[in-house]
Every structure is written in C-alpha cells, then in structure tokens.
Short mmCIF file of C-alpha atoms and ligand atoms in Angstrom, two decimals:
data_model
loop_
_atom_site.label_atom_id
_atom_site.label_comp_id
_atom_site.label_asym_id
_atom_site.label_seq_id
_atom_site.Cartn_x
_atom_site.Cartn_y
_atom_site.Cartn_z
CA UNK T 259 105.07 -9.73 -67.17
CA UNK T 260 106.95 -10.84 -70.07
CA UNK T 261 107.53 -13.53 -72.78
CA UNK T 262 106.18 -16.55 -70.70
CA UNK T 263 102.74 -14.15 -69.72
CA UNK T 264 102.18 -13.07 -73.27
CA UNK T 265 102.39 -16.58 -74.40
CA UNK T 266 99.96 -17.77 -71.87
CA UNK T 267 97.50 -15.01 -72.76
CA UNK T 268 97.40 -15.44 -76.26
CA UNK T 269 96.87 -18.85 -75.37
CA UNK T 270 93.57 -18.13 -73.43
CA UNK T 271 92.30 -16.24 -76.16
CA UNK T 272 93.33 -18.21 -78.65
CA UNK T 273 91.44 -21.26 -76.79
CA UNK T 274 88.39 -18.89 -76.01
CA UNK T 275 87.65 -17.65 -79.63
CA UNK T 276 86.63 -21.38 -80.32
CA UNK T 277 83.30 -20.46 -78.21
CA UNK T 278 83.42 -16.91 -78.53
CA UNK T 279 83.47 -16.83 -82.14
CA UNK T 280 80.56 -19.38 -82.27
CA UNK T 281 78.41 -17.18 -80.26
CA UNK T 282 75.35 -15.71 -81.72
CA UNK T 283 75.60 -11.51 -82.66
CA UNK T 284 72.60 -10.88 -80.08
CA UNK T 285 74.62 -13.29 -77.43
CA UNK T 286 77.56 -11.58 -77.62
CA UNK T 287 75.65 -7.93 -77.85
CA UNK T 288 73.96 -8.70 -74.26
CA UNK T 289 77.25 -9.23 -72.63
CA UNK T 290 78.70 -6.13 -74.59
CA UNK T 291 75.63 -4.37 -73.25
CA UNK T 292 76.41 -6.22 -69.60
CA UNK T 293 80.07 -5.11 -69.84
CA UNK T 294 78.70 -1.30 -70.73
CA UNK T 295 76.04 -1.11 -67.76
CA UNK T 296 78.78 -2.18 -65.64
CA UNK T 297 80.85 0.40 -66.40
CA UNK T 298 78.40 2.88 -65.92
CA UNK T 299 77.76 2.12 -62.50
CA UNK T 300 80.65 2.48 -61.47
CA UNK T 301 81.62 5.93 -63.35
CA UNK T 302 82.87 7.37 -60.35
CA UNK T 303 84.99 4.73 -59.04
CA UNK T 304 86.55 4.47 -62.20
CA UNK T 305 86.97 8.07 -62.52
CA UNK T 306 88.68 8.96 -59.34
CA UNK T 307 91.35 5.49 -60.64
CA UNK T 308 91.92 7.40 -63.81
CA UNK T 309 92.31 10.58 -62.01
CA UNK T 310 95.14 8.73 -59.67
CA UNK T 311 97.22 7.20 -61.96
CA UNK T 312 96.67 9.50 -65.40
CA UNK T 313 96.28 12.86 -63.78
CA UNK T 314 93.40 14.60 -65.54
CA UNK T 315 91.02 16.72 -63.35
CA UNK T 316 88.40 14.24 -62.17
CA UNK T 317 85.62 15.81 -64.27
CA UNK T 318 87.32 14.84 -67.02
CA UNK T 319 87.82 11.53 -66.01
CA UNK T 320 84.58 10.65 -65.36
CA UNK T 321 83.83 11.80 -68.49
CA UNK T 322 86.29 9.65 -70.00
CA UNK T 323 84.46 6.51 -68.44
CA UNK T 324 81.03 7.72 -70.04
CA UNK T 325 83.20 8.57 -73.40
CA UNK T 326 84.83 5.14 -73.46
CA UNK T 327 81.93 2.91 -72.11
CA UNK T 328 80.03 4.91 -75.63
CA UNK T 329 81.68 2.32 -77.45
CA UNK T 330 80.62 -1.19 -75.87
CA UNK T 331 77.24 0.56 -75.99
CA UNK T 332 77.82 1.09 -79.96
CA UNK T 333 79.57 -1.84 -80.83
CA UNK T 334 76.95 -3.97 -78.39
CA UNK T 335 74.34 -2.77 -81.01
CA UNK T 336 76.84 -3.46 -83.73
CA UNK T 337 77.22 -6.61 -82.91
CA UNK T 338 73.92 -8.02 -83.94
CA UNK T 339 74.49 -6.38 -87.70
CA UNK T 340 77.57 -8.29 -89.23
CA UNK T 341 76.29 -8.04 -92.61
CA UNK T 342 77.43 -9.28 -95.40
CA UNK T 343 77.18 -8.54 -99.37
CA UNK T 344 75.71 -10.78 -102.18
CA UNK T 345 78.09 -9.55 -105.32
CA UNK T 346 76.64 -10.15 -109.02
CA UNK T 347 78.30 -13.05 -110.78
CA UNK T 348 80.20 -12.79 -113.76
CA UNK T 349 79.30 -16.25 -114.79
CA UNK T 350 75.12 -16.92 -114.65
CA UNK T 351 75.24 -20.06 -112.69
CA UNK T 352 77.22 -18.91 -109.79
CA UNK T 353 76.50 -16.37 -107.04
CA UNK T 354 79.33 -14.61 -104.81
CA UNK T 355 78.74 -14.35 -101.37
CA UNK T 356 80.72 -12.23 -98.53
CA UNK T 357 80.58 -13.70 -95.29
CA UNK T 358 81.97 -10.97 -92.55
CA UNK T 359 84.17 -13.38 -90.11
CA UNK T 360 86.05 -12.70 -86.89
CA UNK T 361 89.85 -12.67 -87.66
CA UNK T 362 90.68 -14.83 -84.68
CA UNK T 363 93.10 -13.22 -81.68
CA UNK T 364 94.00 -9.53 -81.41
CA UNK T 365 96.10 -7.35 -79.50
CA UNK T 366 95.37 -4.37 -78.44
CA UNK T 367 98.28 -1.59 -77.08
CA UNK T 368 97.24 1.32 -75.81
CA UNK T 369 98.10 4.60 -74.76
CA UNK T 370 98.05 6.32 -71.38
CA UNK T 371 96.38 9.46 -72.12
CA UNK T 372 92.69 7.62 -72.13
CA UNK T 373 93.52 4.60 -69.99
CA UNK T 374 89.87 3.58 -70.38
CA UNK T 375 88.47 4.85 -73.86
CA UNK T 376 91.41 3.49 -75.59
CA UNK T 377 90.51 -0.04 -74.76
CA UNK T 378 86.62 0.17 -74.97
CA UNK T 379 87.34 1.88 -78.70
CA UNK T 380 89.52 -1.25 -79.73
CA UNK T 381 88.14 -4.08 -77.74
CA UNK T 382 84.09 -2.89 -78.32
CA UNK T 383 84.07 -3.98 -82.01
CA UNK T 384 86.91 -7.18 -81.69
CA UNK T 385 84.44 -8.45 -79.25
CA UNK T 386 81.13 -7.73 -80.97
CA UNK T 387 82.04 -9.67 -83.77
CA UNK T 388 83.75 -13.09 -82.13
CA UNK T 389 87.28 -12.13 -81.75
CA UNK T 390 89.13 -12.65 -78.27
CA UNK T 391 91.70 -10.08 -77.01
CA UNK T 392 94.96 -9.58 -75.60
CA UNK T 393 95.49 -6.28 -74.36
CA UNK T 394 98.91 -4.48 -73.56
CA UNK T 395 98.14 -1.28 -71.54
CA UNK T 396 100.36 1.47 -71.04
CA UNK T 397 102.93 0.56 -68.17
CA UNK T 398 101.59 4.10 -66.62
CA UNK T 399 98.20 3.56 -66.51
CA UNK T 400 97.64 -0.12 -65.63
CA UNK T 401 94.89 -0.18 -63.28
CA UNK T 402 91.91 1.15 -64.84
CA UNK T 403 92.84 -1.41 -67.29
CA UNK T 404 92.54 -4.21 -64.93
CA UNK T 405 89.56 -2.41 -63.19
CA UNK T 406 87.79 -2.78 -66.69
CA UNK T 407 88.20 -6.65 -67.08
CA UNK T 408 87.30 -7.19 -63.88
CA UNK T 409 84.11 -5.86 -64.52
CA UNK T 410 83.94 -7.87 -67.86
CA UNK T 411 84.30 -10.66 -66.17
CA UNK T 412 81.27 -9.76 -63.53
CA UNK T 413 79.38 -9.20 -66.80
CA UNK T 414 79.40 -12.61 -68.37
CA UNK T 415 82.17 -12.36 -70.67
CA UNK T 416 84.04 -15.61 -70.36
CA UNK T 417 87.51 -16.07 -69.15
CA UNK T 418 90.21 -15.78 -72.07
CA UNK T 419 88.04 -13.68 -74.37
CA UNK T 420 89.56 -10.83 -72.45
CA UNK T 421 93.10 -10.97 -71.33
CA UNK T 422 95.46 -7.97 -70.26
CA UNK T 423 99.14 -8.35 -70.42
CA UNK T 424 101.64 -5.52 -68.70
CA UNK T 425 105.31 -4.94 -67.93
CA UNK T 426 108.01 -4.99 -70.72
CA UNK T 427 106.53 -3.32 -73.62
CA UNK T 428 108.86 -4.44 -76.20
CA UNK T 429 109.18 -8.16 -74.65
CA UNK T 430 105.84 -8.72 -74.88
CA UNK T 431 105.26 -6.01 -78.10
CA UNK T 432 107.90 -8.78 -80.05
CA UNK T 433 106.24 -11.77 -78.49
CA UNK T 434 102.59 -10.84 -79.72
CA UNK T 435 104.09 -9.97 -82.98
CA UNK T 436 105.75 -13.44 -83.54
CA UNK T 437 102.90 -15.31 -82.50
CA UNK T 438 101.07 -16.72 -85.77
CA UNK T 439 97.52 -16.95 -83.32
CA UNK T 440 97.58 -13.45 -83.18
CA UNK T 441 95.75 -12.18 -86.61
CA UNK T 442 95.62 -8.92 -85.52
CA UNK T 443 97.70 -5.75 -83.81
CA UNK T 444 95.59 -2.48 -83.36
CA UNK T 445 97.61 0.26 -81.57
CA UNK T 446 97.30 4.10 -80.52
CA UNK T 447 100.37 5.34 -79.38
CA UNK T 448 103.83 6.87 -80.95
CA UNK T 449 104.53 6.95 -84.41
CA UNK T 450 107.88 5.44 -84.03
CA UNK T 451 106.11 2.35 -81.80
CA UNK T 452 103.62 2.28 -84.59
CA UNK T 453 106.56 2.03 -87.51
CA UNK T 454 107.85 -1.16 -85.64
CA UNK T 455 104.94 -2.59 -85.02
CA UNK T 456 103.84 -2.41 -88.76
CA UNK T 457 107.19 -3.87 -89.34
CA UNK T 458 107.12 -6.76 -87.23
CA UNK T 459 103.39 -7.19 -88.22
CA UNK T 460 104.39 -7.70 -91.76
CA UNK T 461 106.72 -11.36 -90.93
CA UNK T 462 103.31 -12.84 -89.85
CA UNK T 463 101.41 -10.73 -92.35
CA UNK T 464 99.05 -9.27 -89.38
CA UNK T 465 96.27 -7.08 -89.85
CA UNK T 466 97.25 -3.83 -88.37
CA UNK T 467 95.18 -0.73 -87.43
CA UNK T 468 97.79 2.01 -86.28
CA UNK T 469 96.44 5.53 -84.63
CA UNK T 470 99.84 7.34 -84.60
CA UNK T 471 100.89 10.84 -83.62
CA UNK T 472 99.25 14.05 -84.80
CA UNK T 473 100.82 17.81 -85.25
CA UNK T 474 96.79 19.25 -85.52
CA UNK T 475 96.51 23.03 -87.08
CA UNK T 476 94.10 25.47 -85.73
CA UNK T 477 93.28 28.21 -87.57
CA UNK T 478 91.63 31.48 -86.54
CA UNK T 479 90.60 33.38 -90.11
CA UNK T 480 90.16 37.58 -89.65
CA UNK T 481 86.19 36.29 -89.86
CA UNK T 482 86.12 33.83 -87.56
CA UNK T 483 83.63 34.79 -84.45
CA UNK T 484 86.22 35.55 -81.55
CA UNK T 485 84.05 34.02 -78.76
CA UNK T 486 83.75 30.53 -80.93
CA UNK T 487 87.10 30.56 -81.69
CA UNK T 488 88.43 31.02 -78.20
CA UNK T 489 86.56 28.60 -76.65
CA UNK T 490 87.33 25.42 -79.45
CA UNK T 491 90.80 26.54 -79.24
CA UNK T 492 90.88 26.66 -75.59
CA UNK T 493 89.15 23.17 -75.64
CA UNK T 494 91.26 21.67 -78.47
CA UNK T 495 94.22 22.79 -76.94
CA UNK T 496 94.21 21.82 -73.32
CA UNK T 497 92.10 19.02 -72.95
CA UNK T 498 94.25 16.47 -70.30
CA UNK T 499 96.54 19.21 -70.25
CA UNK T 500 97.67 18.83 -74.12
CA UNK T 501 98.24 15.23 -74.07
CA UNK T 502 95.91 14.01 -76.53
CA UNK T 503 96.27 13.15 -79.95
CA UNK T 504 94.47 15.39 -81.79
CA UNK T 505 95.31 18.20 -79.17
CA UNK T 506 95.66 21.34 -81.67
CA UNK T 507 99.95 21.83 -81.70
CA UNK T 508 100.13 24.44 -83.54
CA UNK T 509 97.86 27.88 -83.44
CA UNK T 510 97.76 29.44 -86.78
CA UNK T 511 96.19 33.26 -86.52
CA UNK T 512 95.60 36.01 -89.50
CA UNK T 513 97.18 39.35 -89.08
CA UNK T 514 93.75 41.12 -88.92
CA UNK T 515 92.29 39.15 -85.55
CA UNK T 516 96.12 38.58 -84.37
CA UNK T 517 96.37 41.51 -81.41
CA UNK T 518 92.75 40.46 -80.37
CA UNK T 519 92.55 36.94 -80.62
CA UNK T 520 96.10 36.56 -78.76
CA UNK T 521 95.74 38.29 -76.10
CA UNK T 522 92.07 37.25 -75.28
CA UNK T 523 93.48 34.00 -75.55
CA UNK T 524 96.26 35.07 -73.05
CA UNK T 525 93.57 36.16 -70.58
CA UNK T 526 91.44 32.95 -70.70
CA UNK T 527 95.04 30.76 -70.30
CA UNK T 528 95.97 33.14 -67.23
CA UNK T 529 92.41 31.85 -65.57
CA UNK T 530 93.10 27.72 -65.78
CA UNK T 531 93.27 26.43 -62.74
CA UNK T 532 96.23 24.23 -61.94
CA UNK T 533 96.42 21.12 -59.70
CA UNK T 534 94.86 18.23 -58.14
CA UNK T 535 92.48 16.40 -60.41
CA UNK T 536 90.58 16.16 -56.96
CA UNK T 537 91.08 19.88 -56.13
CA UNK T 538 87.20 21.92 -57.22
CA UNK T 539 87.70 23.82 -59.59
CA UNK T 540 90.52 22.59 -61.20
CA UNK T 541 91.24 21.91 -64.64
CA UNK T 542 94.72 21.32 -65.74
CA UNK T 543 96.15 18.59 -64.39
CA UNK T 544 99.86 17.16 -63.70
CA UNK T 545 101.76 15.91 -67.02
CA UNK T 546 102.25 11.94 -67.09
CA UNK T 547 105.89 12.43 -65.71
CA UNK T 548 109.13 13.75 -65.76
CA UNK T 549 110.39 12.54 -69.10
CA UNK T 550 107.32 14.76 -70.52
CA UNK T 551 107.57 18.30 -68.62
CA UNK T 552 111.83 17.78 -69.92
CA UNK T 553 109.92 17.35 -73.31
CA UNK T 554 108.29 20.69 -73.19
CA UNK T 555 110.76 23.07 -71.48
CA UNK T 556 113.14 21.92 -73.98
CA UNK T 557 110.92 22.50 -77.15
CA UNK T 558 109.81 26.12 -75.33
CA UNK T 559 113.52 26.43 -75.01
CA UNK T 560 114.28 25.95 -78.74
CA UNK T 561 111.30 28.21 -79.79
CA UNK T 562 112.72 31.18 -77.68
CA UNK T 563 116.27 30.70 -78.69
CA UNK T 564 115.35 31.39 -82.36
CA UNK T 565 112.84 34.20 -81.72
CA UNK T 566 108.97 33.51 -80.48
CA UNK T 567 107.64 35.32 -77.40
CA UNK T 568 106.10 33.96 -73.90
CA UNK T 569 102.82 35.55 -73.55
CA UNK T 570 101.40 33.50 -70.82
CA UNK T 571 103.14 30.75 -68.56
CA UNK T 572 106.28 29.36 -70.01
CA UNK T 573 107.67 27.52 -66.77
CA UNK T 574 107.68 24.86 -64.50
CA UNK T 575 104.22 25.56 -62.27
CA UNK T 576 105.07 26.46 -58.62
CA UNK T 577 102.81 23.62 -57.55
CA UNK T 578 106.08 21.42 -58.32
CA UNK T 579 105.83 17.68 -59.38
CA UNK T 580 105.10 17.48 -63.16
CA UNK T 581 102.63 20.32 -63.21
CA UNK T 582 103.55 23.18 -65.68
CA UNK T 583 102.08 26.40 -66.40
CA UNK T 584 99.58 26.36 -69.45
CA UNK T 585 101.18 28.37 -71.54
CA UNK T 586 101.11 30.20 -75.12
CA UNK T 587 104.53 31.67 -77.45
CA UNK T 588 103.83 34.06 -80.06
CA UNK T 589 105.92 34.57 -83.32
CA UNK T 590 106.45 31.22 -83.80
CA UNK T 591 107.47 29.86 -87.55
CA UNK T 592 106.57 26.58 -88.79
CA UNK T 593 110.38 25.10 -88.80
CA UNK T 594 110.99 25.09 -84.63
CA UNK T 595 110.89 22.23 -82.91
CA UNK T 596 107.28 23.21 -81.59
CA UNK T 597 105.48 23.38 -84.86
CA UNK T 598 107.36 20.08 -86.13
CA UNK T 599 106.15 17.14 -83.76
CA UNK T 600 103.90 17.33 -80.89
CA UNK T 601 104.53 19.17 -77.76
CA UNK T 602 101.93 16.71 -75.55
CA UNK T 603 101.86 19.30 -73.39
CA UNK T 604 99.90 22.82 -72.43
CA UNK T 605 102.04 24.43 -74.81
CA UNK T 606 100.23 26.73 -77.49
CA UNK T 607 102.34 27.72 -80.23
CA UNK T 608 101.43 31.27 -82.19
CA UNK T 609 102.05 31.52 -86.08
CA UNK T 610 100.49 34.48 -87.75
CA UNK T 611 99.64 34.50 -91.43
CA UNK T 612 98.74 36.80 -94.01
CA UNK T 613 96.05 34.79 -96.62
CA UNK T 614 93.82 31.47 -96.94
CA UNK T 615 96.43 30.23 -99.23
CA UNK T 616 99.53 30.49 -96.90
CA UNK T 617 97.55 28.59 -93.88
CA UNK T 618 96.69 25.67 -95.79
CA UNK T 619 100.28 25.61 -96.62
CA UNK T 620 101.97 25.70 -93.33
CA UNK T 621 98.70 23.27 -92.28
CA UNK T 622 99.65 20.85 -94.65
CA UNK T 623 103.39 20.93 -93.86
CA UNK T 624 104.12 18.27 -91.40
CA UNK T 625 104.30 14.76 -91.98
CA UNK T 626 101.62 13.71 -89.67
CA UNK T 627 97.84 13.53 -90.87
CA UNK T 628 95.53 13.24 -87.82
CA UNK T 629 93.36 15.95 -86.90
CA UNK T 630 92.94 20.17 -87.93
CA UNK T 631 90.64 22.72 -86.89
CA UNK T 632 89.82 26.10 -88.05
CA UNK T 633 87.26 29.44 -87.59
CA UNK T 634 85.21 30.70 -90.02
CA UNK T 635 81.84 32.79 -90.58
CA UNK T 636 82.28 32.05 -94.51
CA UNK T 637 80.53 28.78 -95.97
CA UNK T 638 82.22 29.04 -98.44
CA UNK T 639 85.37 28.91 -97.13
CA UNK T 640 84.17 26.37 -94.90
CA UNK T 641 83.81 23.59 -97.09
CA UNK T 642 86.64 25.29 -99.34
CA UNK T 643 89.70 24.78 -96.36
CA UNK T 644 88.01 21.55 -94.83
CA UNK T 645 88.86 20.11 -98.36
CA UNK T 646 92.46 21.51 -97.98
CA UNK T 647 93.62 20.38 -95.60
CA UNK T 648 95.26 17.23 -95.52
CA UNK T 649 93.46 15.54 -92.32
CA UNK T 650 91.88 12.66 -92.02
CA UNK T 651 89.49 14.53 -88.73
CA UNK T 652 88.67 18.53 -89.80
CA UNK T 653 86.50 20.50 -87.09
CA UNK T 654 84.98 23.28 -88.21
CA UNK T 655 83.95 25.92 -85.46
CA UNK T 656 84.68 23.96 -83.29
CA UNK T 657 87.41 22.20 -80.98
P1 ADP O 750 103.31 7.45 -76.02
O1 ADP O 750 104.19 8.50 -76.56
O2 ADP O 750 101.85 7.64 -76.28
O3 ADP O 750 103.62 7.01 -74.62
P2 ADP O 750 104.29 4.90 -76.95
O4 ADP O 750 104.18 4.48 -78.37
O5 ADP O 750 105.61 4.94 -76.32
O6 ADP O 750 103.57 6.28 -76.98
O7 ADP O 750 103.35 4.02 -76.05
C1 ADP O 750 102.10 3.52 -76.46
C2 ADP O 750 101.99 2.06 -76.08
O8 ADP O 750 102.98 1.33 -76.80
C3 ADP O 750 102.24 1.79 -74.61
O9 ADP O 750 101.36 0.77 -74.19
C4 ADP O 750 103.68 1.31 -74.60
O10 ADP O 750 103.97 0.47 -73.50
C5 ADP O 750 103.71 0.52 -75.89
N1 ADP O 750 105.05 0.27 -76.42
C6 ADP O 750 106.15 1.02 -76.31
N2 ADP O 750 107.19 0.43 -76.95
C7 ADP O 750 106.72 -0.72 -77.49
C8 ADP O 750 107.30 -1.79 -78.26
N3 ADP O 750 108.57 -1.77 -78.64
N4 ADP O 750 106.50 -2.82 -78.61
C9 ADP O 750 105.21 -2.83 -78.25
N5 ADP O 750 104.61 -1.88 -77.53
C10 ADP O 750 105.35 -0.83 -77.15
#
C-alpha cells in the first residue's frame, strides 16, 4: 500500500469518528472489553502468528498476547472515566470548565519487536475515548496486525474506527503526516524515524507521542544479592533475544562482585537454549533478519578491536539463519560502539567500576533516556541512585 491506501484509510476513520466519538464511555468500554475477550481466546493462535513472523520462543509470545490484550482490558475500564476538572474562577461570576475530548484521527506506527502489544498499548486508550485509528505496522510483522482487527471487527467495533495501512513506510509515514484529519501521530520505533516524524508533525502542528530508542544501564553494586541480580539481568537482557527497548545495553559491575558476578553470569548465558520458537525448551529466538545479526557482529567487532574480551558466545550460532549466540564481552568502556547506541541484540556488554559516583556517571552518559536498572541490598542507596539516574523507567532489583 501506498499514498492512494493511506488516503482512503484516513478517510474511513475520519468518517467513523463522527459516530465513534458520539458514543457513550460505557458503549465504547463493552466493545473494548469485546475486542479484549476476543483476544484472549484466541492466545494461542495468536501466539504461534507472532512466533512465525517475529521469532520469539512461543512462550513468550503468548505471553505477549496476554501482555498486550492488558491494555484493551485497562483502557476498556478507562473508558467509562473521562473526567474532567472544574478550575476556580478568577472573576466571581464565571466558572471554568475542562471538558476531556477525543482529538479526532490518529496514527499509530509501530514496531516489530511486540507486533501485538504495541498496537493494543496505542490503540486501547485512542479508542476508549472516541478517537478512530489508522495504524502503520511494521512491514516485518504484518499479520498479527491484521489478525488483531479482524477480531475487532468480530467484536463490534465498527468499520473505519480501526484501519491498518502497510507497505512503504515513508510513502505512507509522509502521507499521514500531511493529512490535516490526522490530529495525532503516536510512534515506538527508531529515534531517527521518531526525529522525522516530530518534524513533519510540526507543518500540521500534530500531537505527537514518540517512544524512541533506549541505551538502558544495569548496575550490579558489591551489595547487590548475586542470585537477584543474575536473574533481572538475565531477564532484562535477553528478553526476545535483546530486541526490546528497554533491553539493558550496557552491564555496569563493581570491582568487588566483578570475578563472581561475570562469570556466574557466563554460566547461566552458556545454558540458553537457541532455536525454534516452537522447539521445547527453547528460549532465544532468531534475530528479525539479516540487516540486524550484520548490526551486532559489527559492534562485537569494534568492541574487540579496541580491547574488551568474549566470555561467552560472540558468533554467528551454528543453527545458521539469523540466530546468534547469546553472548557477553568483558572490559568494555563506555566510548565503543556497544555502550553508545543499542546493540538490539543478545549482546551483553561488561564495564566494571570502582564507586556509586562513577556508575551514575557512565549511566547518565548517553543521549537516550528510556529505561535503567540496578542491584542493591542498601535502601538507602536505593532511593539515592533511582533519583540519579536520568531515566524516565528505573527498576530496582529487578529486570
Ligand atoms: P526499528 O529500528 O524499531 O525497526 P524503525 O523506526 O525503522 O525502527 O521502524 C519502526 C516503524 O517505523 C516501522 O513501522 C517502520 O515501518 C516505520 N517507519 C520507518 N521509516 C518510516 C518513515 N520514514 N515514516 C514513517 N514510518 C516509518
């Protein structure tokens, strides 16, 4: 699809929101609900489609489907509580009122990495409050997409509330942006996407909600508990095989638990099964193509060249394809390619540090804001780092 498509489909949902919009909260919160029990039955189905076209072990995937079907079941609640405010007047014969409105048409382009969630997150609360949707789905992961209107559709939400556009990203990317019916761009993907978009959005003066890249810390402290740490840093690290947003990118370890925590960590890395999402047992998955695995061998490359070790993996996985070996480098320092933008990969990069102060200054050192982690036994220092740190999602203990 291109120009012509996108034009159509903001059409239909520009035509929709006239009923849509007029709806009652609790109207539109039963077909949310609809939409949500849907999705539910059919978990599995939807599962094994994420599994075949995204790659991540089908456990996970069906636990994406439960994940991203959360948020019609939240916003379907929502929807019925678009309050308002009643503001004090300056002047005594007046009264201000705030009247929460749907902004009209919005588009919605998403990400592969959550072919499911993604949507759900952004359509859930457009929906719940009267606006009508055009959706651009990543070109690689098309089909749950469609799969998940479909269902829509069976669950009472009219045609043209919900419309999904795919093919030429930046034809139809420039086309939604042009269009004064669209009020609205909300986007998870690439920061540089997410720079144009915010430009373009700016010659219709669109709303714009932008989830961009991240370059998430994880730091182990000497008093961290080693069992806790291991595990959120396993989790944070290779959930879908690194390839999430707030994946941790870069591992930052004190001196004192250094030896230990590494080479536990090695040991646990060494045990991930690699393969078919379908495969039991398996857990690390395929990368999203070629383009990506070139991506990672070249920033292992750089990191290598100027000094860090390979402690566990480091190459293309035997399996073939795009699978590659999960992986951790040691010795790494904060200005290689690895510790600067994200690997999206199962890459775990190794910095050691000496004190409290010198982690919160390598975490903060990256232009990119998303998520950070860290291990602690200390309150204190619990509520003293999660300050620190310049992240707009901290987990504490936990990945
Ligand atoms: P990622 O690195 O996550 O693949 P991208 O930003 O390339 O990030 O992709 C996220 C989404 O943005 C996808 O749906 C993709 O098709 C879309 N996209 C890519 N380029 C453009 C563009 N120029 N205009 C609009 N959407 C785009």
């Amino acid at each position: 699809m291109g120009e012509k498509e996108t034009k159509d489909a903001i059409s239909s949902a520009y035509e929709a929101f006239g009923h849509w919009s007029k709806l009652t909260g609790s109207e539109r919160s039963n077909r949310l609900r609809s939409w949500y029990n849907l999705l539910m039955e059919h978990k599995e189905e939807l599962g094994e489609l994420i599994t075949l076209e995204q790659g991540k072990p089908l456990k996970e995937a069906i636990g994406e489907v439960g994940y991203g079907a959360s948020f019609l079941e939240f916003f379907a609640e929502e929807a019925k509580r678009v309050y308002g405010d009643i503001i004090p007047s300056t002047l005594p014969d007046r009264r201000v009122l705030v009247l929460k409105q749907p902004v009209g048409v919005v588009a919605a382009i998403t990400p592969w990495n959550f072919p499911l969630a993604m949507i759900t997150r952004k359509v859930g609360p457009a929906l719940a409050c009267g606006c009508t949707v055009v959706i651009k789905p990543s070109e690689f992961t098309p089909l749950t997409a469609l799969a998940a209107a479909e269902l829509a559709l069976q669950s009472g939400i009219p045609p043209g509330v919900l419309n999904v556009v795919m093919g030429d990203a930046p034809k139809i990317g420039d086309t939604l942006l042009e269009s004064t019916q669209v009020r609205k761009i909300t986007f998870t993907g690439s920061t540089a996407v997410g720079k144009k978009l915010m430009a373009g959005a700016a010659e219709t003066v669109k709303k714009v909600s932008l989830e961009l890249g991240g370059n998430a810390p994880c730091i182990v402290f000497d008093d961290a508990d080693l069992e806790v740490a291991l595990k959120g840093t396993l989790a944070t690290k290779f959930r879908n095989s690194g390839q999430t947003c707030v994946c941790a990118n870069r591992i930052l370890v004190q001196e004192g638990i250094y030896e230990k925590f590494t080479s536990a960590f090695s040991n646990a890395v060494k045990d991930l099964k690699v393969g078919n999402g379908f495969s039991e047992g398996v857990v690390q998955g395929p990368l999203i193509n070629e383009a990506a695995v070139q991506k990672v061998e070249s920033f292992v490359q750089d990191a290598i060249s100027k000094g860090a070790k390979v402690l566990a993996g480091g190459k293309r996985h035997s399996l073939g394809f795009t699978f590659y070996e999960p992986t951790i480098i040691g010795d790494v320092k904060n200005d290689m390619l690895i510790a600067r933008q994200e690997v999206f990969g199962p890459v775990a990069p190794i910095i050691r540090f000496k004190t409290e102060e010198e982690a919160i200054r390598i975490a903060n050192d990256t232009n990119a804001g998303l998520a950070a982690y860290f291990f602690t036994n200390s309150i204190k220092r619990s509520w003293r780092v999660s300050e620190a740190l310049e992240y707009g999602i901290v987990g504490v203990n936990e990945g």
